Steps between C-alpha positions, in 0.01 A plus 500: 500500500817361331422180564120560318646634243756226439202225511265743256826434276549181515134450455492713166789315343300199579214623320714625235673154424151324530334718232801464301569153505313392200703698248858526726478098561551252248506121457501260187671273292416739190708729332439767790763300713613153491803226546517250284786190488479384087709183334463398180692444190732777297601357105460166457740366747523723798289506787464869642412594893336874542399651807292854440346739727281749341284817695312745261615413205865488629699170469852375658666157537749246385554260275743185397512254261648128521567191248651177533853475432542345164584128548423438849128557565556527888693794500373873443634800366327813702535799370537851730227675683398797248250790677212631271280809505229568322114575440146331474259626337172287524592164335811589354876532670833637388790429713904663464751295600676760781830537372398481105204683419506369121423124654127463620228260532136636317220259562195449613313412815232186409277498809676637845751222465657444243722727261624400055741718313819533357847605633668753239841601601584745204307542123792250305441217720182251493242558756501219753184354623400444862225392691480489863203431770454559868652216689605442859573174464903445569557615851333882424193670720255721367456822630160771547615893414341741751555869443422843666531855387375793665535883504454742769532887503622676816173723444225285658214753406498433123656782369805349375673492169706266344820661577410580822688249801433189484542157663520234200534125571515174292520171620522142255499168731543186292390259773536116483200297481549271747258347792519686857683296782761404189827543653648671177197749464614616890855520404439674191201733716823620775746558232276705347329674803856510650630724263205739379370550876782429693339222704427116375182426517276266296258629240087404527448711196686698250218760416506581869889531538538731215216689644656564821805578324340808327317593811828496717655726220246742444441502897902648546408743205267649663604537812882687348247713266270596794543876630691586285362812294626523177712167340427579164854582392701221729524241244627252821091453536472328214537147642522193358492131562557197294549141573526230301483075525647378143614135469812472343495103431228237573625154374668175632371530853656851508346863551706770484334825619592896457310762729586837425380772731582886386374771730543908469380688838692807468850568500775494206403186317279208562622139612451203279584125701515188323501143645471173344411137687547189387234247586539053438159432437562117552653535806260816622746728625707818385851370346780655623866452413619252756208264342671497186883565491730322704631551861731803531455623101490852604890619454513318167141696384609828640831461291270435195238775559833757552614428143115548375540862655813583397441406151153736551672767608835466296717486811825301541513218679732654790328847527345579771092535503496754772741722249268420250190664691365197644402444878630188518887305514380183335186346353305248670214302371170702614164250626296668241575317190254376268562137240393439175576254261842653401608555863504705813466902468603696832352865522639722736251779552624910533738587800528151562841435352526884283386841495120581415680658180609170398119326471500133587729207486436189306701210462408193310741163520382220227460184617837345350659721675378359848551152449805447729274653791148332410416204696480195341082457597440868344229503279661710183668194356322512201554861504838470430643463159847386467 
C-alpha cells in the first residue's frame, strides 16, 4: 500500500507540473527573460562593452568602457568592470551603476537588439550619449534564458491558503547556444549538471532538466509533509529552492560562469552555494589556473590573496586568522574563481574558510597585479594596462 501510494504521488505531481507548465515555464529573448552581450560607442570617442540579463522586468550586468591612448593608436585605456541594476519597462530601460545610484543609463530598446540613450552621472554634468547593439562578434557566445517557477501547498486537496506551507521553487538557466556533440557545450553541460544535481551528465534539453528539477523537489516535499497531521504552524515546511546559471563575462574566447544554488528544507537557516567556471571557448575546454599562471605560482598568490583578507577584515599582518574567528591558518587560492577584464575574483563560499555568520569570501586580484605569475602565452595581454 505504501508503495501505491508513493506512485499515486509521484503521478499527481506529474500531472500537476504538466498542467502548470504553460504559465510556471518560460522561454524568450523578450523582456520576460533574456541575455544579451551589447558593444557600441559611449561620447564620441569611447567604445563601451555591456553585458545585461533581464527576467520580468528585472535587469543586472556589467559594463566597461575603453579608448585609445592618446598618441599611440595601438594601445588602449580600459576602464573597470562597473555592475548595473535596473528596470525595463516595454521599450524603455533605466540602469544604476551598483555602487553610485546617481550614475545610470535611460534609453531605449529599437527592435529586440539594439538599445540609444544617454549616460547622466549627476544633474551639473552633460549627459553623455551611447549607443550600443547586440554583438557576439569578438570571441563572445550567445546564450537562450530558460526559467521555471512553481508553487506547491502541503494541502493536496485544494483547500489551501496562501500562508499555509508551502514548497516554492525558481529556477533561471542561461544556456549557451551551441550545436550538440560540441565539446564546449558538454563541458559547460557537466559543470553545470555537476553542481546542481550532483552528477555530470550532458543536457538533451533544458525545458526537460528544469522540469525534473521541480519534480525531484516537490517529490521530497511531499513525501517529509506526508502523515503528518497538522504542519500549519512549523514554518520549516515552507521549502524553497533556487538555482541560478548567470554568465559573468562572455568575450575574447572567454566565459566566465556563476551558478548559485540556495535551498531551505527545514532547520535554522537555509544554504546558499556559489560556484563559478571558467570556460576558453577557442580552445573548448574549462580554464583552470595551471593553464594560465606559471608553474609553481601558488605560494606567491596565496601571499597576495592573504593581504586582500587582511586588509578586508582589518587584521595585522602577523595575527593569527584562527584568533580572528576563521577556520583556517593561511589562505590558499580556492578552484572557484571567476575572470573578467580587470582580473581574477576568488569566492570562498560559507563554512568554507569562516563561520556561516561571516557570509561569503570574495577576493578579487587585478591583472597588474599578476603579471610576475602570468605566462607569457596568456591571453590578457591587452588586458593589462601599464
Amino acid at each position: 500500500m505504501v508503495y501505491i501510494k508513493s506512485i499515486i504521488d509521484k503521478i499527481f505531481i506529474l500531472l500537476v507540473l504538466i498542467l502548470s507548465a504553460e504559465s510556471a515555464f518560460s522561454q524568450d529573448n523578450g523582456s520576460s527573460c533574456f541575455y544579451k552581450h551589447f558593444t557600441g560607442t559611449f561620447d564620441d570617442n569611447m567604445s563601451i562593452t555591456v553585458d545585461l540579463s533581464a527576467q520580468n522586468g528585472k535587469v543586472t550586468g556589467f559594463y566597461y568602457y575603453y579608448f585609445p591612448e592618446p598618441g599611440n593608436e595601438t594601445v588602449s585605456y580600459y576602464g573597470k568592470t562597473i555592475p548595473l541594476e535596473g528596470i525595463i519597462n516595454a521599450n524603455s530601460i533605466v540602469l544604476h551603476e551598483f555602487s553610485n545610484e546617481e550614475a545610470n543609463f535611460t534609453g531605449e530598446f529599437e527592435g529586440n537588439n539594439k538599445i540609444s540613450g544617454i549616460w547622466e552621472k549627476n544633474e551639473k554634468e552633460k549627459p553623455i550619449p551611447f549607443d550600443i547593439t547586440e554583438d557576439y562578434s569578438k570571441g563572445s557566445v550567445s546564450f537562450t534564458c530558460f526559467t521555471f517557477s512553481d508553487i506547491r501547498y502541503a494541502k493536496k486537496d485544494g483547500t489551501a491558503e496562501e500562508s499555509d506551507p508551502k514548497a516554492k521553487i525558481d529556477i533561471k538557466l542561461l544556456y549557451p547556444e551551441l550545436p550538440a556533440g560540441n565539446i564546449l557545450k558538454d563541458s559547460i553541460d557537466y559543470k553545470i549538471t555537476g553542481f546542481i544535481l550532483n552528477k555530470p551528465e550532458s543536457i538533451e534539453s533544458p525545458e526537460l532538466l528544469l522540469e525534473n528539477i521541480a519534480f525531484d523537489f516537490f517529490d521530497s516535499y511531499y513525501r517529509a509533509t506526508d502523515g503528518i497531521d497538522d504542519i500549519s504552524s512549523s514554518a520549516s515546511f515552507n521549502w524553497e529552492k533556487d538555482i541560478s546559471v548567470d554568465v559573468f563575462y562572455n568575450e575574447n574566447d572567454i566565459i566566465s560562469l556563476k551558478i548559485n544554488k540556495y535551498a531551505f528544507t527545514g532547520g535554522a537557516h537555509g544554504m546558499l552555494m556559489i560556484e563559478y567556471v571558467v570556460f576558453d571557448t577557442e580552445q573548448k575546454k574549462r580554464l583552470l589556473l595551471k593553464d594560465i599562471l606559471k608553474d609553481n605560482f601558488e605560494n606567491e598568490l596565496n601571499s597576495i590573496l592573504d593581504k586582500k583578507l587582511r586588509d578586508l577584515n582589518g587584521l595585522k599582518e602577523n595575527e593569527n586568522l584562527r584568533e580572528a574567528g576563521f577556520f583556517i591558518d593561511e589562505i590558499t587560492s580556492s578552484g572557484n574563481f571567476y575572470i573578467n577584464n580587470d582580473g581574477i575574483g576568488f569566492f570562498y563560499n560559507v563554512y568554507e574558510i569562516a563561520p556561516y555568520s561571516s557570509g561569503t569570501t570574495e577576493l578579487f586580484v587585478k591583472f597588474n597585479e599578476l603579471t610576475g605569475l602570468l605566462k607569457s602565452n596568456h591571453p590578457f595581454n591587452w588586458m593589462i594596462n601599464d
